[in-house]
Coordinates of C-alpha atoms and ligand atoms in Angstrom, one line a residue:
X156 CA -35.4 24.4 -15.0
X157 CA -38.9 24.2 -14.3
X158 CA -38.8 20.4 -13.3
X159 CA -35.9 21.2 -10.6
X160 CA -38.6 23.7 -8.8
X161 CA -41.1 20.9 -8.5
X162 CA -42.6 20.6 -5.3
X163 CA -40.9 18.2 -2.7
X164 CA -43.3 15.0 -2.8
X165 CA -42.2 12.0 -1.6
X166 CA -44.0 8.6 -2.0
X167 CA -42.9 5.7 0.0
X168 CA -44.7 3.5 -2.1
X169 CA -42.8 4.1 -5.5
X170 CA -39.3 4.0 -3.6
X171 CA -38.7 0.3 -4.5
X172 CA -38.0 -2.4 -1.8
X173 CA -35.6 -2.1 1.2
X174 CA -34.3 0.7 3.1
X175 CA -31.4 1.4 0.4
X176 CA -34.0 2.3 -2.1
X177 CA -36.3 4.6 0.4
X178 CA -33.1 6.4 1.6
X179 CA -32.2 7.2 -2.2
X180 CA -35.7 8.3 -2.5
X181 CA -35.6 10.8 0.1
X182 CA -32.3 11.9 -1.0
X183 CA -33.6 12.6 -4.4
X184 CA -36.6 14.6 -3.0
X185 CA -33.8 16.5 -0.5
X186 CA -31.6 17.4 -3.6
X187 CA -34.7 18.9 -5.5
X188 CA -35.5 21.0 -2.5
X189 CA -32.1 22.4 -2.3
X190 CA -31.5 23.1 -5.7
X191 CA -31.1 26.8 -5.0
X192 CA -28.6 26.1 -2.0
X193 CA -25.1 24.5 -4.2
X194 CA -23.3 23.8 -0.9
X195 CA -26.3 21.8 0.8
X196 CA -27.1 20.2 -2.4
X197 CA -23.4 19.2 -2.6
X198 CA -23.6 17.4 0.8
X199 CA -27.1 15.8 -0.1
X200 CA -25.2 14.6 -3.6
X201 CA -22.4 13.1 -1.2
X202 CA -24.7 11.3 1.0
X203 CA -26.4 9.6 -2.5
X204 CA -22.9 8.6 -3.9
X205 CA -21.8 7.2 -0.5
X206 CA -24.6 4.4 -0.7
X207 CA -22.8 3.5 -4.1
X208 CA -19.5 3.1 -2.5
X209 CA -17.8 0.9 -0.5
X210 CA -18.8 0.3 3.1
X211 CA -16.4 2.3 5.5
X212 CA -15.1 0.6 8.0
X213 CA -12.6 2.4 10.8
X214 CA -10.3 0.6 12.8
X215 CA -9.7 2.8 16.1
X216 CA -8.2 2.1 19.5
X217 CA -5.6 3.5 21.8
X218 CA -2.3 4.4 20.7
X219 CA -0.4 1.8 19.6
X220 CA -2.9 -0.9 20.0
X221 CA -2.0 -2.2 16.9
X222 CA -4.6 -0.8 14.0
X223 CA -2.6 -0.5 11.4
X224 CA -0.8 -4.0 12.0
X225 CA -4.3 -5.2 11.7
X226 CA -4.9 -3.4 8.8
X227 CA -2.4 -4.9 7.2
X228 CA -3.3 -8.2 8.1
X229 CA -6.9 -7.9 6.7
X230 CA -5.4 -6.4 3.5
X231 CA -2.5 -9.1 3.4
X232 CA -0.4 -6.4 2.5
X233 CA 1.8 -4.3 4.3
X234 CA 0.4 -0.9 3.0
X235 CA -0.3 0.8 6.5
X236 CA 2.3 2.3 8.1
X237 CA 3.1 1.0 11.7
X238 CA 6.8 3.0 13.0
X239 CA 6.0 6.1 14.7
X240 CA 6.4 8.4 12.0
X241 CA 4.3 11.8 11.7
X242 CA 1.6 9.8 9.4
X243 CA 0.6 7.6 12.3
X244 CA -1.1 10.7 13.8
X245 CA -3.2 11.6 10.6
X246 CA -6.5 9.8 9.6
X247 CA -5.6 7.5 6.5
X248 CA -8.2 6.3 4.2
X249 CA -7.3 3.1 2.3
X250 CA -9.6 2.4 -0.6
X251 CA -9.3 0.1 -4.1
X252 CA -7.2 1.6 -6.8
X253 CA -6.0 0.5 -10.0
X254 CA -2.4 1.4 -9.3
X255 CA -0.7 2.5 -5.9
X256 CA -1.1 6.1 -4.7
X257 CA -0.7 8.1 -2.0
X258 CA -2.3 11.8 -1.7
X259 CA -2.1 14.4 1.0
X260 CA -5.3 16.5 1.4
X261 CA -5.7 19.7 3.2
X262 CA -8.5 21.1 5.3
X263 CA -9.5 23.4 2.0
X264 CA -9.5 20.3 -0.4
X265 CA -5.9 21.2 -1.8
X266 CA -3.7 18.2 -2.6
X267 CA -0.3 17.1 -2.9
X268 CA 1.2 13.6 -4.0
X269 CA 3.2 11.7 -1.0
X270 CA 6.3 9.8 -1.5
X271 CA 6.0 6.4 -0.5
X272 CA 9.3 4.3 0.8
X273 CA 9.7 0.9 1.7
X274 CA 11.6 -0.4 4.6
X275 CA 13.8 -3.6 4.0
X276 CA 13.9 -6.6 6.4
X277 CA 17.0 -9.1 6.6
X278 CA 18.4 -10.4 3.6
X279 CA 16.4 -8.8 1.2
X280 CA 13.3 -10.1 3.1
X281 CA 10.4 -8.1 3.7
X282 CA 10.5 -5.2 6.6
X283 CA 8.6 -5.3 9.7
X284 CA 7.1 -1.6 9.5
X285 CA 5.9 -1.9 6.0
X286 CA 5.8 1.4 4.0
X287 CA 6.7 5.0 5.3
X288 CA 4.8 8.4 3.6
X289 CA 7.1 10.8 3.8
X290 CA 5.3 14.2 4.2
X291 CA 8.9 16.2 4.3
X292 CA 8.7 17.5 0.7
X293 CA 5.0 18.0 -0.5
X294 CA 4.4 19.8 -3.3
X295 CA 0.5 21.5 -3.3
X296 CA -1.8 21.6 -6.2
X297 CA -2.7 24.8 -4.8
X298 CA 0.8 27.1 -4.5
X299 CA 1.2 27.6 -0.7
X300 CA 2.0 24.6 1.8
X301 CA -0.8 23.6 3.6
X302 CA -1.5 21.6 7.0
X303 CA -2.3 18.0 6.0
X304 CA -5.8 17.1 7.1
X305 CA -6.0 13.6 6.0
X306 CA -4.0 11.0 3.6
X307 CA -5.7 8.9 0.9
X308 CA -4.0 5.6 0.1
X309 CA -5.4 3.8 -3.1
X310 CA -4.3 0.6 -3.6
X311 CA -5.1 -2.6 -5.9
X312 CA -6.8 -5.0 -3.3
X313 CA -9.8 -7.1 -3.3
X314 CA -10.4 -6.4 0.1
X315 CA -10.2 -2.7 -0.4
X316 CA -12.8 -3.1 -3.3
X317 CA -15.4 -4.7 -0.8
X318 CA -14.6 -2.4 2.4
X319 CA -12.5 1.0 2.5
X320 CA -10.7 0.8 5.9
X321 CA -10.2 4.2 7.3
X322 CA -6.9 4.1 9.8
X323 CA -7.2 6.3 12.9
X324 CA -4.7 7.7 15.1
X325 CA -4.6 6.3 18.5
X326 CA -6.8 7.9 21.0
X327 CA -4.5 9.2 23.8
X328 CA -5.0 11.4 27.0
X329 CA -1.6 12.9 25.8
X330 CA -2.6 14.4 22.5
X331 CA -5.8 15.7 22.7
X332 CA -5.4 17.2 19.5
X333 CA -4.8 14.1 17.8
X334 CA -7.8 12.1 19.4
X335 CA -10.0 14.8 18.4
X336 CA -9.3 13.8 14.8
X337 CA -10.2 10.5 15.7
X338 CA -13.8 11.4 18.0
X339 CA -14.3 13.8 14.8
X340 CA -14.5 10.9 12.4
X341 CA -16.7 8.9 14.3
X342 CA -19.0 10.5 16.3
X343 CA -19.1 14.1 15.1
X344 CA -20.6 16.6 17.2
X345 CA -23.4 19.2 16.5
X346 CA -23.7 20.9 13.5
X347 CA -24.0 19.7 9.6
X348 CA -20.8 17.6 9.5
X349 CA -21.3 14.0 8.0
X350 CA -20.6 11.2 9.7
X351 CA -17.3 9.5 8.4
X352 CA -17.5 5.7 8.9
X353 CA -20.5 3.1 8.7
X354 CA -19.0 0.6 11.2
X355 CA -16.0 0.5 13.4
X356 CA -13.6 -2.3 14.8
X357 CA -12.4 -0.8 18.1
X358 CA -8.9 -2.4 19.4
X359 CA -8.2 -2.8 22.9
X360 CA -5.3 -4.4 25.1
X361 CA -6.9 -3.7 28.5
X362 CA -10.0 -2.2 29.0
X363 CA -9.8 1.6 30.7
X364 CA -11.9 4.6 31.3
X365 CA -10.5 6.0 27.8
X366 CA -11.7 2.9 25.7
X367 CA -15.1 3.0 27.8
X368 CA -15.5 7.1 27.4
X369 CA -14.8 6.9 23.7
X370 CA -17.0 3.8 22.7
X371 CA -20.0 5.5 24.9
X372 CA -19.2 8.7 22.5
X373 CA -19.8 6.3 19.7
X374 CA -22.7 4.6 21.4
X375 CA -24.5 7.6 22.2
X376 CA -23.7 9.3 18.6
X377 CA -25.4 6.2 17.3
X378 CA -28.6 5.8 19.7
X379 CA -29.1 9.8 19.1
X380 CA -29.7 9.2 15.4
X381 CA -33.4 8.4 16.0
X382 CA -34.3 10.2 19.4
X383 CA -31.6 12.9 19.6
X384 CA -32.5 14.2 16.4
X385 CA -35.5 15.4 17.8
X386 CA -33.9 18.0 19.8
X387 CA -31.2 18.4 17.0
X388 CA -28.2 16.8 18.6
X389 CA -26.4 13.6 18.4
X390 CA -27.4 12.8 15.2
X391 CA -25.1 10.1 13.8
X392 CA -22.6 7.6 14.6
X393 CA -21.9 4.3 13.3
X394 CA -24.2 1.6 14.0
X395 CA -22.0 -1.4 14.0
X396 CA -19.1 -1.9 16.4
X397 CA -16.8 -4.9 16.9
X398 CA -14.5 -5.1 19.7
X399 CA -10.7 -6.6 19.3
X400 CA -8.8 -7.5 22.0
X401 CA -5.5 -6.9 20.1
X402 CA -1.9 -7.8 19.9
X403 CA -3.3 -11.1 21.8
X404 CA -0.5 -12.9 21.8
X405 CA 1.5 -10.6 24.5
X406 CA -1.2 -11.6 26.6
X407 CA 0.3 -14.5 28.7
X408 CA 4.0 -13.2 28.1
X409 CA 4.3 -15.2 25.1
X410 CA 3.6 -18.3 26.5
X411 CA 2.7 -21.2 23.9
X412 CA -0.7 -21.1 25.1
X413 CA -1.2 -17.1 25.1
X414 CA -4.3 -17.4 22.7
X415 CA -6.1 -19.4 24.9
X416 CA -5.3 -16.8 27.8
X417 CA -6.2 -14.0 25.2
X418 CA -9.3 -15.9 24.7
X419 CA -10.0 -15.9 28.5
X420 CA -9.4 -12.2 28.5
X421 CA -10.9 -11.5 25.4
X422 CA -14.4 -13.5 27.5
X423 CA -13.6 -11.1 30.4
X424 CA -13.4 -8.3 28.2
X425 CA -16.5 -9.3 26.3
X426 CA -18.7 -9.6 29.4
X427 CA -17.8 -6.1 30.8
X428 CA -18.1 -4.6 26.9
X429 CA -21.1 -6.6 26.5
X430 CA -22.9 -5.4 29.6
X431 CA -22.1 -1.6 28.5
X432 CA -24.1 -2.5 25.2
X433 CA -21.4 -1.1 23.1
X434 CA -20.1 -3.6 21.1
X435 CA -21.6 -6.5 19.7
X436 CA -18.7 -9.0 19.5
X437 CA -15.1 -9.1 21.2
X438 CA -12.6 -11.5 19.8
X439 CA -8.9 -11.8 20.2
X440 CA -6.6 -11.2 17.5
X441 CA -2.8 -11.3 17.2
X442 CA -2.8 -8.8 14.5
X443 CA 1.2 -8.9 13.9
X444 CA 1.5 -12.6 13.7
X445 CA -1.7 -12.7 11.4
X446 CA -0.1 -10.3 8.7
X447 CA 3.0 -12.2 8.9
X448 CA 1.4 -15.5 8.5
X449 CA -0.5 -13.5 5.3
X450 CA 3.0 -12.5 3.5
X451 CA 5.0 -15.9 4.9
X452 CA 8.1 -16.5 3.0
X453 CA 9.6 -19.5 1.8
X454 CA 12.7 -18.3 3.3
X455 CA 11.0 -17.5 6.8
X456 CA 9.7 -21.3 6.6
X457 CA 13.1 -22.5 6.0
X458 CA 14.3 -20.7 9.1
X459 CA 11.2 -22.2 11.3
X460 CA 12.3 -25.8 9.9
X461 CA 16.0 -25.1 10.9
X462 CA 14.9 -24.0 14.6
X463 CA 12.5 -27.1 15.0
X464 CA 15.8 -28.8 14.8
X465 CA 17.0 -27.1 17.8
X466 CA 17.2 -28.9 21.4
X467 CA 14.0 -27.5 23.1
X468 CA 15.7 -26.2 26.1
X469 CA 18.2 -24.5 23.8
X470 CA 15.4 -22.8 22.0
X471 CA 13.2 -21.9 24.9
X472 CA 16.1 -20.0 26.8
X473 CA 16.8 -17.9 23.4
X474 CA 13.5 -17.1 23.1
X475 CA 13.0 -15.2 26.4
X476 CA 13.1 -11.9 24.9
X477 CA 13.7 -10.6 21.6
X478 CA 16.6 -9.1 22.1
X479 CA 18.0 -12.0 23.6
X480 CA 16.8 -14.1 20.6
X481 CA 18.5 -11.9 18.3
X482 CA 22.3 -12.1 20.4
X483 CA 25.2 -13.2 17.9
X484 CA 26.7 -15.0 20.7
X485 CA 23.8 -17.5 21.0
X486 CA 24.7 -21.0 19.6
X487 CA 21.6 -21.1 17.1
X488 CA 22.2 -22.2 13.5
X489 CA 20.3 -18.8 12.0
X490 CA 22.3 -15.3 11.6
X491 CA 21.6 -13.0 14.0
X492 CA 20.2 -10.6 11.5
X493 CA 17.4 -13.4 10.5
X494 CA 16.5 -14.1 14.1
X495 CA 15.8 -10.2 14.8
X496 CA 13.8 -10.4 11.4
X497 CA 11.6 -13.2 12.6
X498 CA 11.3 -11.9 16.1
X499 CA 10.2 -8.2 14.5
X500 CA 7.6 -10.0 12.1
X501 CA 6.5 -12.9 14.0
X502 CA 6.7 -12.1 17.8
X503 CA 8.1 -14.6 20.4
X504 CA 4.8 -16.3 20.3
X505 CA 4.7 -16.7 16.6
X506 CA 8.2 -18.3 16.5
X507 CA 7.3 -20.8 19.4
X508 CA 3.9 -21.4 17.8
X509 CA 5.8 -22.1 14.0
X510 CA 8.2 -24.1 15.4
X511 CA 5.9 -26.4 17.6
X512 CA 3.5 -27.0 14.7
X513 CA 6.6 -28.0 12.5
X514 CA 7.9 -30.4 15.2
X515 CA 4.1 -31.7 15.3
X516 CA 3.9 -32.6 11.3
X517 CA 3.4 -29.3 9.4
X518 CA 5.6 -29.8 5.9
X519 CA 5.4 -26.9 4.1
X520 CA 5.0 -23.1 3.7
X521 CA 1.0 -22.8 2.6
X522 CA -0.1 -25.2 5.7
X523 CA 1.8 -23.4 8.2
X524 CA 0.5 -20.2 7.1
X525 CA -3.1 -21.5 7.4
X526 CA -2.7 -22.6 10.5
X527 CA -1.3 -19.3 11.9
X528 CA -3.9 -17.5 10.6
X529 CA -6.1 -19.3 12.1
X530 CA -4.6 -19.3 15.4
X531 CA -3.9 -15.8 15.1
X532 CA -7.8 -15.4 15.4
X533 CA -7.6 -13.4 12.0
X534 CA -10.4 -16.0 10.7
X535 CA -12.6 -15.7 13.2
X536 CA -12.5 -11.8 13.1
X537 CA -13.3 -12.2 9.4
X538 CA -16.3 -14.2 10.0
X539 CA -17.8 -11.6 12.6
X540 CA -17.2 -9.0 10.2
X541 CA -18.8 -10.7 7.3
X542 CA -21.9 -11.2 9.5
X543 CA -22.2 -8.0 11.4
X544 CA -21.0 -5.9 8.9
X545 CA -20.5 -7.0 5.1
X546 CA -23.9 -8.9 5.3
X547 CA -25.5 -5.8 6.7
X548 CA -23.8 -3.1 4.3
X549 CA -26.7 -1.8 2.5
X550 CA -28.6 -1.2 5.9
X551 CA -25.1 0.2 7.5
X552 CA -24.9 2.6 4.8
X553 CA -28.5 3.5 4.7
X554 CA -28.1 4.4 8.5
X555 CA -25.2 6.2 7.8
X556 CA -26.9 8.1 5.0
X557 CA -30.2 8.6 6.6
X558 CA -28.5 9.8 10.1
X559 CA -26.4 12.4 7.5
X560 CA -29.4 13.5 5.6
X561 CA -31.1 14.3 9.5
X562 CA -28.3 16.5 10.1
X563 CA -28.4 18.2 6.9
X564 CA -32.2 18.8 7.3
X565 CA -31.8 19.9 11.0
X566 CA -28.9 22.4 10.4
X567 CA -30.6 23.7 7.2
X568 CA -34.6 24.5 8.0
X569 CA -37.0 26.6 6.3
X570 CA -37.3 24.7 2.8
X571 CA -39.8 22.3 1.5
X572 CA -37.3 19.6 2.6
X573 CA -38.5 20.2 6.2
X574 CA -41.2 17.8 5.4
X575 CA -38.9 14.9 4.9
X576 CA -37.5 15.2 8.4
X577 CA -40.3 12.9 10.1
X578 CA -40.4 10.2 7.1
X579 CA -36.1 9.7 8.0
X580 CA -36.9 9.8 11.9
X581 CA -39.4 7.1 11.6
X582 CA -37.2 5.4 9.4
X583 CA -34.1 5.6 11.5
X584 CA -36.5 4.1 14.5
X585 CA -38.4 1.6 12.8
X586 CA -36.2 -0.2 9.9
X587 CA -36.3 -3.5 11.2
X588 CA -32.9 -4.3 10.2
X589 CA -31.4 -1.0 12.4
X590 CA -33.8 -2.4 15.4
X591 CA -32.0 -5.9 15.1
X592 CA -28.5 -4.3 14.8
X593 CA -29.2 -2.3 18.1
X594 CA -30.4 -5.1 19.7
X595 CA -27.9 -7.3 18.9
X596 CA -25.5 -4.7 20.5
X597 CA -27.4 -5.0 23.7
X598 CA -28.7 -8.4 23.9
X599 CA -26.6 -9.2 26.6
X600 CA -26.2 -5.8 28.4
X601 CA -29.7 -6.0 29.1
X602 CA -29.7 -9.6 30.8
X603 CA -33.1 -10.6 29.6
X604 CA -34.5 -13.0 31.9
X605 CA -35.1 -15.9 29.4
X606 CA -33.2 -19.2 29.2
X607 CA -30.2 -19.6 27.6
X608 CA -31.5 -21.7 24.8
X609 CA -34.1 -19.0 24.0
X610 CA -31.5 -16.2 24.2
X611 CA -29.3 -18.3 21.4
X612 CA -32.2 -18.8 19.6
X613 CA -33.3 -15.1 19.7
X614 CA -30.1 -14.2 19.2
X615 CA -29.8 -16.2 16.0
X616 CA -33.0 -15.0 14.6
X617 CA -32.2 -11.4 14.6
X618 CA -29.2 -12.0 12.3
X619 CA -26.4 -12.7 15.2
X620 CA -25.1 -15.7 13.3
X621 CA -25.9 -14.4 9.8
X622 CA -28.8 -12.8 7.5
X623 CA -29.2 -15.9 5.5
X624 CA -32.7 -17.4 6.4
X625 CA -31.5 -20.9 7.3
X626 CA -28.6 -19.2 9.5
X627 CA -31.4 -17.0 11.4
X628 CA -33.6 -20.6 11.6
X629 CA -30.6 -22.5 12.6
X630 CA -31.2 -24.8 9.8
X631 CA -28.6 -26.5 7.3
X632 CA -28.2 -24.8 4.1
X633 CA -29.8 -27.5 2.1
X634 CA -33.1 -27.2 3.9
X635 CA -36.0 -27.2 1.6
X636 CA -38.1 -24.1 1.6
X637 CA -41.3 -26.0 3.2
X638 CA -39.4 -26.7 6.2
X639 CA -37.6 -23.5 6.6
X640 CA -41.5 -22.0 6.2
X641 CA -43.1 -24.1 9.2
X642 CA -39.8 -23.6 11.0
X643 CA -40.2 -19.6 10.6
X644 CA -44.0 -19.7 11.4
X645 CA -43.4 -21.4 14.4
X646 CA -41.0 -19.1 15.7
X647 CA -43.2 -16.3 14.9
X648 CA -45.9 -17.8 17.1
X649 CA -43.6 -18.4 19.8
X650 CA -41.7 -15.1 20.0
X651 CA -45.4 -13.3 19.7
X652 CA -46.6 -15.8 22.7
X653 CA -43.4 -14.4 24.6
X654 CA -43.9 -10.8 23.9
X655 CA -47.5 -11.3 25.0
X656 CA -46.4 -13.1 28.5
X657 CA -48.0 -11.1 31.3
X658 CA -44.9 -11.4 33.3
X659 CA -42.7 -9.7 30.5
X660 CA -40.9 -6.9 31.1
X661 CA -40.9 -4.0 28.8
X662 CA -37.4 -4.9 27.6
X663 CA -38.1 -8.3 27.2
X664 CA -41.3 -7.8 25.6
X665 CA -39.9 -5.6 23.3
X666 CA -36.9 -8.1 22.2
X667 CA -39.2 -11.0 21.8
X668 CA -41.5 -8.6 19.7
X669 CA -38.3 -8.1 17.7
X670 CA -37.5 -11.7 17.1
X671 CA -41.1 -12.4 16.2
X672 CA -40.9 -9.3 13.5
X673 CA -37.4 -11.2 12.4
X674 CA -39.3 -14.3 11.8
X675 CA -42.3 -12.6 10.1
X676 CA -39.6 -11.2 7.5
X677 CA -38.3 -14.8 7.0
X678 CA -41.7 -16.0 6.2
X679 CA -42.1 -13.2 3.6
X680 CA -38.7 -13.8 2.4
X681 CA -39.6 -17.6 1.9
X682 CA -42.9 -17.0 0.2
X683 CA -41.0 -14.9 -2.3
X684 CA -37.6 -14.1 -3.2
X685 CA -36.3 -10.6 -2.0
X686 CA -34.6 -8.4 -4.6
X687 CA -32.5 -7.1 -1.5
X688 CA -31.1 -8.1 1.9
X689 CA -33.9 -8.5 4.5
X690 CA -34.4 -4.7 5.3
X691 CA -38.3 -4.3 6.0
X692 CA -39.8 -1.7 7.4
X693 CA -42.3 -2.6 10.3
X694 CA -45.3 -0.6 10.6
Ligands
GTP238 N1 3.4 -8.8 19.4 C1 2.6 -8.2 18.7 N2 3.1 -6.7 18.7 C2 1.8 -6.4 17.7 C3 0.8 -6.6 17.1 N3 0.0 -5.4 16.6 C4 1.2 -4.9 16.4 N4 2.2 -4.4 17.2 C5 3.2 -3.8 17.6 O1 2.6 -2.6 18.2 C6 3.2 -1.4 17.7 C7 2.4 -0.8 17.4 O2 1.4 -1.3 16.2 P1 0.8 -0.3 15.3 O3 0.0 -1.4 14.4 O4 1.6 0.6 14.6 O5 -0.3 0.1 16.4 P2 -1.3 1.4 15.9 O6 -2.6 1.3 16.7 O7 -1.4 1.7 14.7 O8 -0.5 2.6 16.8 P3 -0.7 4.0 16.4 O9 -1.2 4.3 15.3 O10 0.8 5.1 16.6 O11 -1.6 4.6 17.5 C8 4.6 -2.0 16.5 O12 5.5 -2.3 17.2 C9 3.5 -3.2 16.1 O13 5.0 -4.1 15.5 C10 0.9 -7.9 17.7 O14 -0.5 -8.6 17.3 N5 1.5 -8.8 18.6
MG239 MG1 -1.2 3.5 13.3

């Protein structure tokens, strides 16, 4: 026991390389300081455990924005309910597990197994609304029935092994209580509450004040992590936020060029959103089509082949609305139930696109599935998720852990752990990876007075196209080390000079300095392969 009462000492020099290692060191020191207080110690332990778990990405947005459908598309299985049952009003965690299992949790930690029902579609095909979680007959482990606080779904999935996905109830002006559950998860208020998500995918169908307010709430919580910690408030929101223009196929009223229209709309959104500095990227995605493509059945492919043989005018007239397309009196060589099924699974745009692709020469279901996925925007979203979140997972998790630790320290003053707080704040303010992420979010918003090619180079250097050295330098992956070193050195010199330019305003000078430090980080890596991804602490 004497060992546990050792004075709290923390030496950054012994913590190993990278912000993850240093965060672990700080958490271990905090744990020793809080040995007499089991409740606080458990909170610190929870922060430490999270560093070893998959990154937590929350899907958020307004009611019916398409969050659960996008989750199903990302996982490639229909696990998230998309019909309007009670369970869509609860925060639901989707984690990798050995066997499918759904558990309801009450606020006090009591738990109950949840019965899962699977809907059926036409002719034995999968239903359009995924699973349903039946909350009507829960048997709680702790006796008395309790109110469900959140659900946890364990499901075998390679995708979930990498990332835990949190599906949130839609933000809505009609239900303050349900919206509060989402706010609470992503941008907790004061007190010792721990933020729950490391990164957010925010779905929008159009930009209105509810979205802006919510994104601002998340943004101020995240940027408050460094500065706000000083006054004890606003500590802890996720650092990574990606915007998705969802249900993109519906924009442009289901025309064949719907995704192009959606891209235009998304580009406008992107401009508006990026000016607010709240999202790092905005991408149009047709989640319904992406999910249907990921789970395309041979039977469905054959149905599209049949439709491809129908005269264009007849088919266009039938596809004016989903109700019309399923009418039994239409002269189409497919059963009405199968037509209704296709409309529910693929949407009208998806049907038009699939038929057009077959007419253009697609000959098998695998090719059709790949092409539909590409055109749904899901591949692009995956690439951005990889660059912004997966490659930055260690930094995003460390940021969550540090903001949580700052919160714990502020809420429980008067122990030796107080001497850890300055170091936690310094890390939050100075870890170069965090600075890069903040700059990526603000780059367009700040409208730096630099030529477009320089802005593109700056964006790339700070990791906007991926964190690998060659990506930051804009070189091919085969480029030899000597060339990469020379390029990195040139970048250091160029961006240092830019930062010192007498006419540069403060914002521009800081951005140029950040780029120069990113390039210096590359030089270090290129001389000595690092043990962890690039996460240097700058003086
Ligand atoms: N056409 C089209 N419909 C979609 C798309 N994504 C979702 N939908 C439909 O929109 C409705 C709502 O989708 P959900 O995925 O349940 O949306 P949500 O945001 O999870 O809804 P809540 O959890 O109730 O707020 C469902 O009927 C979906 O089939 C899409 O990309 N295209
Ligand atoms: Mg939902």
